[in-house]
Short mmCIF file of C-alpha atoms and ligand atoms in Angstrom, two decimals:
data_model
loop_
_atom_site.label_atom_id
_atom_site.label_comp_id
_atom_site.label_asym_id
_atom_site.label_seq_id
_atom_site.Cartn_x
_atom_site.Cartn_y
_atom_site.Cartn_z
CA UNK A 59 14.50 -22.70 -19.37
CA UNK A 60 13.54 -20.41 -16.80
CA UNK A 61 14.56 -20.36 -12.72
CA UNK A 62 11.62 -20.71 -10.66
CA UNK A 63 11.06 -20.21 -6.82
CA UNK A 64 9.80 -23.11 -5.09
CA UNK A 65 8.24 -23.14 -2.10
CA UNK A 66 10.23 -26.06 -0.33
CA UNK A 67 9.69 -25.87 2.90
CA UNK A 68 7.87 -23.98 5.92
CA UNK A 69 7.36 -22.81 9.22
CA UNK A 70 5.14 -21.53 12.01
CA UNK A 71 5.70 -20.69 15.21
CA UNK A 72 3.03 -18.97 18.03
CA UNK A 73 3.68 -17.60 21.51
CA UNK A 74 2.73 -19.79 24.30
CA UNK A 75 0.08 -17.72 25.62
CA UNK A 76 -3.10 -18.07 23.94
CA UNK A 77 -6.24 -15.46 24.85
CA UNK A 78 -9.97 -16.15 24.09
CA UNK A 79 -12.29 -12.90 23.27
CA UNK A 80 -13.61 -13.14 26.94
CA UNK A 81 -10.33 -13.52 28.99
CA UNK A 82 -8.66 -10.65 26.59
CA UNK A 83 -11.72 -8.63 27.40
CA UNK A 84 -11.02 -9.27 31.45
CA UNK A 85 -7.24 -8.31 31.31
CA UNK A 86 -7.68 -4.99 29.71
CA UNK A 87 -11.15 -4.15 31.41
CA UNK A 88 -12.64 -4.28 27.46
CA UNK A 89 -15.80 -3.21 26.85
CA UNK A 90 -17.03 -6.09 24.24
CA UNK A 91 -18.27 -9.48 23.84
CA UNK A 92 -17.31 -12.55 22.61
CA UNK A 93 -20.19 -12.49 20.63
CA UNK A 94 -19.49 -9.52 19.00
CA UNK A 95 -16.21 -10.27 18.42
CA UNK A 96 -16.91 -13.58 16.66
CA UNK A 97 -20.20 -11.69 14.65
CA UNK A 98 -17.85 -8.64 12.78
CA UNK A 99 -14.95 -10.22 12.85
CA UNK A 100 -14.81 -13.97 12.82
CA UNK A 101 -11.73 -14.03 15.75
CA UNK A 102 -12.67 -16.12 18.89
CA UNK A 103 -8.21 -16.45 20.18
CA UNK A 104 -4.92 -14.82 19.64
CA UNK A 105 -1.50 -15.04 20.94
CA UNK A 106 0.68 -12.95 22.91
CA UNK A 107 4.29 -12.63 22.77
CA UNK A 108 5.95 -12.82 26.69
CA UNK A 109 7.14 -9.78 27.76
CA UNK A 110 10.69 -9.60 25.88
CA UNK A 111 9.51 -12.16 23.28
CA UNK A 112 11.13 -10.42 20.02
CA UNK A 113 9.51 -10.36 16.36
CA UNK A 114 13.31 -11.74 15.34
CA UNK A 115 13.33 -14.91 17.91
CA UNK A 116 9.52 -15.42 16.60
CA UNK A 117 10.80 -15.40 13.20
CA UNK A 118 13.98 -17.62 13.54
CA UNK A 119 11.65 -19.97 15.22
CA UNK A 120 9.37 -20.23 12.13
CA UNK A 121 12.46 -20.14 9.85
CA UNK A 122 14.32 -23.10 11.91
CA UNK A 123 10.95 -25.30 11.16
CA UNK A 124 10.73 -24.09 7.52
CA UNK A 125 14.82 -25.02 6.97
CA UNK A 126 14.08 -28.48 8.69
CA UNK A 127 11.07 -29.18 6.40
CA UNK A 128 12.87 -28.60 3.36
CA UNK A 129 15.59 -30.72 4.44
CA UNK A 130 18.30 -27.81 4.18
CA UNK A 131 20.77 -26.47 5.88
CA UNK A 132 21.02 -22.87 7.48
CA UNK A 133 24.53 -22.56 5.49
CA UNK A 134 22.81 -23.02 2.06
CA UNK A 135 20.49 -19.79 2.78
CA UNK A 136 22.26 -17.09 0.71
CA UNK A 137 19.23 -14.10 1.41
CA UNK A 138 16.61 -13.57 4.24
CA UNK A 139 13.57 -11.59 3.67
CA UNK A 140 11.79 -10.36 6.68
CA UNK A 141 8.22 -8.71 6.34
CA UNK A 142 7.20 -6.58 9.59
CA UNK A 143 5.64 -4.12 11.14
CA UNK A 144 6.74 -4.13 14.12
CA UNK A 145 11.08 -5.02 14.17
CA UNK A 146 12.71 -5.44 16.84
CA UNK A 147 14.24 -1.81 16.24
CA UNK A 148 14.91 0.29 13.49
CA UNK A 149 17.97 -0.91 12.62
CA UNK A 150 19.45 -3.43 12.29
CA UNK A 151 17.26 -5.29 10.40
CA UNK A 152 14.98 -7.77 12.28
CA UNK A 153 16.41 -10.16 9.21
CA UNK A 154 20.30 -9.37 10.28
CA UNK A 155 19.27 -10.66 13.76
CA UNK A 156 17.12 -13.84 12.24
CA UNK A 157 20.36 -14.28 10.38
CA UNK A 158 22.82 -13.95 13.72
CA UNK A 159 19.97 -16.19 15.44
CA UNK A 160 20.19 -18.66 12.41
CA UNK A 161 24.07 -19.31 12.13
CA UNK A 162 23.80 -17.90 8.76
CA UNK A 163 27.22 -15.51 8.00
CA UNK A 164 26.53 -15.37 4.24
CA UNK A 165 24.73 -13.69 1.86
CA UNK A 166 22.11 -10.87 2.58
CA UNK A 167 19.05 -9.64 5.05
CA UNK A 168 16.72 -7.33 4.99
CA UNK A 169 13.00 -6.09 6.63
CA UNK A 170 10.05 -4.48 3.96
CA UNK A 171 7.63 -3.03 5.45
CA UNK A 172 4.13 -3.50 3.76
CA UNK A 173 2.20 -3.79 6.30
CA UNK A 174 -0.47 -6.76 6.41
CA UNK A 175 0.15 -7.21 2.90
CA UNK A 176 4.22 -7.88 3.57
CA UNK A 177 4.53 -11.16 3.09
CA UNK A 178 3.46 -11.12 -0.79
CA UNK A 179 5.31 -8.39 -1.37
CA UNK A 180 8.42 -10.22 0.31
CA UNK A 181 7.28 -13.10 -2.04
CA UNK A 182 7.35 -11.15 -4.91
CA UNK A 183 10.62 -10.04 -4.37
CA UNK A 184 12.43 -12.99 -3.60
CA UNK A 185 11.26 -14.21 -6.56
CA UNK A 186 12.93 -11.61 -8.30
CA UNK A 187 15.99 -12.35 -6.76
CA UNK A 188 15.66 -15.61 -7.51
CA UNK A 189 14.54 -15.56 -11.25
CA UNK A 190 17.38 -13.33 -11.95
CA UNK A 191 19.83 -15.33 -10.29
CA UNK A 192 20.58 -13.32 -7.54
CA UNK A 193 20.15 -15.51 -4.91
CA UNK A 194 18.84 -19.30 -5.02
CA UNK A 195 17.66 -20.46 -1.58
CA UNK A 196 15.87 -17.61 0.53
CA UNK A 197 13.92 -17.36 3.44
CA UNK A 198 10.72 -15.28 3.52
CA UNK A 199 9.35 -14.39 6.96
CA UNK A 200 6.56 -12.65 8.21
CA UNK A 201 6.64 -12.04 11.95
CA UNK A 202 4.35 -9.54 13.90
CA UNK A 203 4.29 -8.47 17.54
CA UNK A 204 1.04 -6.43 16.96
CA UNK A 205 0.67 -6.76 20.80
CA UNK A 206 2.84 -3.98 21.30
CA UNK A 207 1.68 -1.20 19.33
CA UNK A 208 -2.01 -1.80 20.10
CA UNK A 209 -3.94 0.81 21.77
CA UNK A 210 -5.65 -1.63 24.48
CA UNK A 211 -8.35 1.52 25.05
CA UNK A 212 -9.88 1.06 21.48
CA UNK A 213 -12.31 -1.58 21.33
CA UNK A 214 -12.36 -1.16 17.91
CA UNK A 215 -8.55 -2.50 16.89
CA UNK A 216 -7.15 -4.09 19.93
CA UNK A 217 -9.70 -7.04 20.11
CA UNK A 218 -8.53 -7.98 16.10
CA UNK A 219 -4.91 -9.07 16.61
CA UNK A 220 -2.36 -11.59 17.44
CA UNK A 221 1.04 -12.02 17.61
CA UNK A 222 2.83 -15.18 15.64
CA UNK A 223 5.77 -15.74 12.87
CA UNK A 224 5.63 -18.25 9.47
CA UNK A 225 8.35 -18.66 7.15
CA UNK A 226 9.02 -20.58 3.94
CA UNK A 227 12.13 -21.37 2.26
CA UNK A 228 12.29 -21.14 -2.14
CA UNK A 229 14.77 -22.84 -3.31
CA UNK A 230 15.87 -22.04 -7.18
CA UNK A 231 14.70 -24.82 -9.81
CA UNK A 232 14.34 -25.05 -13.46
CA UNK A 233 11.11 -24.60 -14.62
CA UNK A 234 9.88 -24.99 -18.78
CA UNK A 235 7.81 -21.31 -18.28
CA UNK A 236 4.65 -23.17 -18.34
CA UNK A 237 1.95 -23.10 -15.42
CA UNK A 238 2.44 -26.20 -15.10
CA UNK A 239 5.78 -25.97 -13.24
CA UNK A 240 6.60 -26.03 -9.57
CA UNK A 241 6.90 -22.71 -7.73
CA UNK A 242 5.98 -19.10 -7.83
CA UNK A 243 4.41 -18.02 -11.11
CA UNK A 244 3.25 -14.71 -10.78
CA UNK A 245 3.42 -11.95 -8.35
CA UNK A 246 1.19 -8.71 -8.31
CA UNK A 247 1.99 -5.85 -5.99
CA UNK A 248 0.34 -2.46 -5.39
CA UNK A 249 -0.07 0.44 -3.73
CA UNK A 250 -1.89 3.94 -3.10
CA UNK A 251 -0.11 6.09 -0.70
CA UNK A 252 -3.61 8.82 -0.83
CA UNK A 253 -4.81 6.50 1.32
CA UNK A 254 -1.85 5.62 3.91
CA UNK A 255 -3.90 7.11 7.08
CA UNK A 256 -6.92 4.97 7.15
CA UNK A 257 -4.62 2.20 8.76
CA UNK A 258 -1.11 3.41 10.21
CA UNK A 259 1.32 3.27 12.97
CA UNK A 260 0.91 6.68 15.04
CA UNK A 261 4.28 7.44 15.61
CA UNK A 262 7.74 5.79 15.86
CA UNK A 263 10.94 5.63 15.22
CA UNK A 264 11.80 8.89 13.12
CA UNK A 265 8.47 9.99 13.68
CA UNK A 266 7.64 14.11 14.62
CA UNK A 267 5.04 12.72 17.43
CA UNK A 268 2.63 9.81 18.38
CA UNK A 269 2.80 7.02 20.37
CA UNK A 270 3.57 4.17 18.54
CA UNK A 271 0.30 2.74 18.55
CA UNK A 272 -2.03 1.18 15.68
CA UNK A 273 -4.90 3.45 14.27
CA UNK A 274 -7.72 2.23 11.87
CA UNK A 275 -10.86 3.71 10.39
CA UNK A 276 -12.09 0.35 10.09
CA UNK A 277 -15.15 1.17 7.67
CA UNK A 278 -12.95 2.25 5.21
CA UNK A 279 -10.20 -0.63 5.22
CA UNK A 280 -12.91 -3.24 4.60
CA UNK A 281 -14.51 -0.99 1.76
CA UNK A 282 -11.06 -0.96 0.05
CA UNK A 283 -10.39 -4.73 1.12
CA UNK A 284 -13.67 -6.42 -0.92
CA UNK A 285 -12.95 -4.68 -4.31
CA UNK A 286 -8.52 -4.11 -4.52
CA UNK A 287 -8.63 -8.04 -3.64
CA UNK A 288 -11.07 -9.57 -5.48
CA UNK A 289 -9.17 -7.37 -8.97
CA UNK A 290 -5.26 -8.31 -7.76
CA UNK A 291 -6.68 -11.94 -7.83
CA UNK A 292 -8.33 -11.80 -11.33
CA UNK A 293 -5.40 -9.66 -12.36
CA UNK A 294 -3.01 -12.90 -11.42
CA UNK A 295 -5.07 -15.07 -12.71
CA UNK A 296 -5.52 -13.23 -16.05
CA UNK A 297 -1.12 -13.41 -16.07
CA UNK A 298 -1.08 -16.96 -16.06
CA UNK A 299 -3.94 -17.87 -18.24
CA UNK A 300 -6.01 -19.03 -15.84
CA UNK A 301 -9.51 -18.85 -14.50
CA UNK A 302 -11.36 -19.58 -10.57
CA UNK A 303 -11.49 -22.75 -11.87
CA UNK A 304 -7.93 -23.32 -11.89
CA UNK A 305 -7.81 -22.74 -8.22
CA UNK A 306 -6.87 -25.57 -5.74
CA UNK A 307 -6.70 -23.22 -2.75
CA UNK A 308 -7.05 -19.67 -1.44
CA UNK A 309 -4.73 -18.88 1.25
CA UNK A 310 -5.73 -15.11 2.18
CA UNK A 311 -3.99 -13.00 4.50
CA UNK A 312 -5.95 -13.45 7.74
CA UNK A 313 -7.56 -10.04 9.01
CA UNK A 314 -11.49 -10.98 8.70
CA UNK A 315 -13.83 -14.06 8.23
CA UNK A 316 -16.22 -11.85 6.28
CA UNK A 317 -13.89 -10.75 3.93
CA UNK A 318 -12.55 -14.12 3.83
CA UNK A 319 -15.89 -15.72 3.11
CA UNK A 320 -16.54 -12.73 0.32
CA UNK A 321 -13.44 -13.19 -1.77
CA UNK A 322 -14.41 -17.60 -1.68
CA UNK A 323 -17.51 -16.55 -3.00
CA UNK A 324 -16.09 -13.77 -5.43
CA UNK A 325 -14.00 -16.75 -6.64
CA UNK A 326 -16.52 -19.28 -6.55
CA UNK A 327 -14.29 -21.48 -4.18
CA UNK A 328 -16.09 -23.95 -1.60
CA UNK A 329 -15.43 -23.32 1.94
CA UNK A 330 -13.17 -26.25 2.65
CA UNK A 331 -10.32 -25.14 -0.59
CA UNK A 332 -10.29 -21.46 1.64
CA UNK A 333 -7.70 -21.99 4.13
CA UNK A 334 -9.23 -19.77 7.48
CA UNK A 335 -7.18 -19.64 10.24
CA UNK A 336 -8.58 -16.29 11.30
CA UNK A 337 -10.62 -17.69 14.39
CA UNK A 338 -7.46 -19.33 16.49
CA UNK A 339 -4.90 -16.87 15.25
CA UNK A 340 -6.87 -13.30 14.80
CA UNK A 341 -4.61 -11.06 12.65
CA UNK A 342 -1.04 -11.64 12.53
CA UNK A 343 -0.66 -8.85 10.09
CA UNK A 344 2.71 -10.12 8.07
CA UNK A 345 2.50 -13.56 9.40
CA UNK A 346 -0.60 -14.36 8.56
CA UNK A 347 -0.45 -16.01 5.42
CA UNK A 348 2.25 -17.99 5.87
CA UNK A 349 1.17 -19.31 9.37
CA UNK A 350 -2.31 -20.36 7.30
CA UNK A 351 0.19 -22.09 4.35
CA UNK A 352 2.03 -23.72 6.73
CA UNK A 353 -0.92 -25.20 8.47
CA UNK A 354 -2.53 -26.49 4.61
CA UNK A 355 0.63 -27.74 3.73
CA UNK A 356 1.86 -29.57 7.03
CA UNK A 357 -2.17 -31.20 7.56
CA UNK A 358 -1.95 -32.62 3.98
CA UNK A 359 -4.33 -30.68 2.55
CA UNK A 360 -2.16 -28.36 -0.35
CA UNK A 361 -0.65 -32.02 -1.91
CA UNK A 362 2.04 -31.36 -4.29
CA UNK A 363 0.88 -29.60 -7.79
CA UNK A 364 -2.14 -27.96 -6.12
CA UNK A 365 -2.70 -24.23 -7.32
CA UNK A 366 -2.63 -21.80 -4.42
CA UNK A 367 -3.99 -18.23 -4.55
CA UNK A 368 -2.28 -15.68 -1.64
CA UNK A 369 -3.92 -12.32 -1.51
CA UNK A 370 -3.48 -9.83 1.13
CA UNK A 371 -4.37 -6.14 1.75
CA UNK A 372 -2.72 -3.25 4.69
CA UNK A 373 -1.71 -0.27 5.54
CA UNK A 374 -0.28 2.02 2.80
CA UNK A 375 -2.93 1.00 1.47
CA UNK A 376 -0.61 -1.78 -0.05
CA UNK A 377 -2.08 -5.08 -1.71
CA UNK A 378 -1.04 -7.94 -4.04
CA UNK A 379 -1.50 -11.38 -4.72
CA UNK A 380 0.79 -14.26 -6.03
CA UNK A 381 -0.13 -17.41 -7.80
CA UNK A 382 2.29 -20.48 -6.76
CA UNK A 383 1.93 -24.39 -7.92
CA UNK A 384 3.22 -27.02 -4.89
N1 COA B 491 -16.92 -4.60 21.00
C1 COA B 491 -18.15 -4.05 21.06
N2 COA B 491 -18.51 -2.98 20.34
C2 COA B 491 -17.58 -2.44 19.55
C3 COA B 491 -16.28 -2.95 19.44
C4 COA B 491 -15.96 -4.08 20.21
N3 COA B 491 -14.75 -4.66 20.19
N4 COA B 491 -15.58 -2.20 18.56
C5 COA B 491 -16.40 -1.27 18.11
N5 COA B 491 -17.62 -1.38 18.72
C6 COA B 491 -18.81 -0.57 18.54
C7 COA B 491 -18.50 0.83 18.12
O1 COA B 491 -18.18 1.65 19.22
C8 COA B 491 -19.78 1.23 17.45
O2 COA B 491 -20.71 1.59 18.47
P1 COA B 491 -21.73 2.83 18.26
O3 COA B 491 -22.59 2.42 17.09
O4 COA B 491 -22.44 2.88 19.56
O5 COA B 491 -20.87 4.01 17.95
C9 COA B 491 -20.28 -0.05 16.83
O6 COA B 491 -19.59 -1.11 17.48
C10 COA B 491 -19.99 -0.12 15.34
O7 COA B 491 -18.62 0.26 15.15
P2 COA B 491 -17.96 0.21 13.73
O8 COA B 491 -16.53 0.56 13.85
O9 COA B 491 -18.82 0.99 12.80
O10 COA B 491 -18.11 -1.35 13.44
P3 COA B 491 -17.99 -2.14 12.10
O11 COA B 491 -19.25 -2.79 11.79
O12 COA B 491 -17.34 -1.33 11.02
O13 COA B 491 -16.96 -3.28 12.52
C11 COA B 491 -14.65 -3.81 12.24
C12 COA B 491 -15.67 -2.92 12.94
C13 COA B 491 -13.26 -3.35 12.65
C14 COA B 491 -14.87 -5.25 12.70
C15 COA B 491 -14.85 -3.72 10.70
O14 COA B 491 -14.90 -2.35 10.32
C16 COA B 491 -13.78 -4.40 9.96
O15 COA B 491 -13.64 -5.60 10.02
N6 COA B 491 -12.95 -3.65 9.17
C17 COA B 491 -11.84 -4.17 8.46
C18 COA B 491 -10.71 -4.24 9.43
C19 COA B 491 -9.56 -5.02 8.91
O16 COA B 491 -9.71 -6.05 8.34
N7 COA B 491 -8.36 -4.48 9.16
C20 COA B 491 -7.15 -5.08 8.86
C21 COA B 491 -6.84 -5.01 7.41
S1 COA B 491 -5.23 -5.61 7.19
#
């Protein structure tokens, strides 16, 4: 018998304000176009936290919805994972505050910071913690307020993100080891710190200079992005046996439709089994993967026993995949 980490519930939650390409290019005087927005990039909306909106309320939003969908209580939570970029401060964690938020006063919290790709690696270790018996119901959250450490006079970054939160609860279950059983199988994390300036944070807390604000060399990143995801998804598969075949859905992290449509091809997926939600929701960075799940899962479309894929790829450079059965 082994302990495996289901996926039992989840969450979303999006500011109220939502921007199209042309009414985000009109409030920061943007030189761009809808058109070209939507050509490179696939976004055509994001949305903006209010001023004072935190990444923790955004979070304990998403995490409320997740608990109710599993039918569980906040007291049964015994860790909270929280995957940002951009916390509400250093320290404390943005999780502590989720936790305050939550009426949870057991267990543990903490943030990881990974980047875009922090939400599989917040999977991965949760799962961890879970198949070792550390914990047996935790919250995962990803929850971005990219809106803040965007550098509105680059054309080049500021038109490609959003703000948002999604959570999911895992509960602990007894699995038989197989692939056939409920919950994460497999998690694959990686990183190469040679190449942690061709997407960073310019400054912050701790920091000798900079402003705080988002730099890319955008080139580069989707280079990287094709080939490290396309081998951390074969690499998963290869773990559990499996081939594209076995694939019910891809859920990708969310930065860009053409990468998006690459890796469905890559994995010989049709369009409709790749979840996209890219085009309303731009890049949510952390959140964007569980946002997408959320969506699949709530709509009916990932039915229970349906093999999903997650990949995502950010800053570090830092990648991964996991491999989880509904
Ligand atoms: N509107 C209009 N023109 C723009 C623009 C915008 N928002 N942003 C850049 N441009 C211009 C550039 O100034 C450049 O003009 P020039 O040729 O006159 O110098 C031209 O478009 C091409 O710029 P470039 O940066 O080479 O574009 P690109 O084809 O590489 O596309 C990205 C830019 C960002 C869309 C693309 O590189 C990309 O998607 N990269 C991956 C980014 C990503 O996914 N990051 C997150 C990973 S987690």
């Amino acid at each position: 018998m082994v302990l495996r980490a289901r996926i039992a519930g989840c969450g979303a939650y999006l500011p109220a304000q939502r921007l199209s390409n042309d009414e985000l290019a009109a409030l920061h005087g943007l030189d761009t176009s809808d058109a070209w927005i939507r050509e490179r990039t696939g976004i055509g909306f994001r949305h903006m936290a209010a001023p004072g909106e935190t990444a923790s309320e955004m979070g304990a939003a998403a995490a409320r919805e997740a608990l109710a969908h599993a039918g569980a209580q906040a007291s049964e939570v015994d860790a909270i994972l929280v995957a940002t970029s951009t916390p509400d401060s250093a320290f404390p964690a943005t999780a502590v505050r989720i936790q305050a938020q939550l009426g949870v006063t057991r267990g543990f919290a903490f943030d990881m910071a990974a980047a875009c790709t922090g939400f599989v690696y917040a999977l991965g270790v949760a799962d961890s913690l879970i198949r070792s018996g550390a914990a047996r119901c935790v919250l995962v959250i990803g929850t971005e307020v990219f809106s803040r450490i965007l550098d509105w006079t680059d054309r080049g970054t500021c038109v490609l993100f959003g703000d948002g939160a999604g959570a999911v609860l895992l509960r602990a279950e007894p699995g038989a080891g197989t692939t056939a059983d409920r919950g994460i199988l497999s998690c694959h994390l990686h990183a190469d710190g040679r190449h942690g300036d061709i997407l960073h944070i310019e400054g912050g807390a701790g920091s000798t200079g900079g402003a705080g604000l988002l730099r890319m060399a955008g080139k580069e990143v989707f280079r990287h992005a094709v080939t490290k995801l396309a081998a951390v998804v074969d690499e998963a598969l290869a773990a559990n046996g499996m081939t594209h075949a076995d694939i019910n859905w891809l859920v990708p992290h969310q930065a860009n439709a053409r990468i998006i449509e690459a890796m469905g091809r890559k994995l010989n997926l049709p369009r409709e089994r790749v979840v996209m939600t890219v085009e309303r929701h731009a890049n949510t960075s952390a959140a964007s993967i569980p946002l997408a799940l959320c969506e699949a899962r709530r709509d009916g479309r990932i039915a229970d026993g349906d093999l999903v894929v997650m990949e995502a790829i950010g800053g570090g450079l830092t990648w991964g995949a996991a491999i989880a059965r509904f």
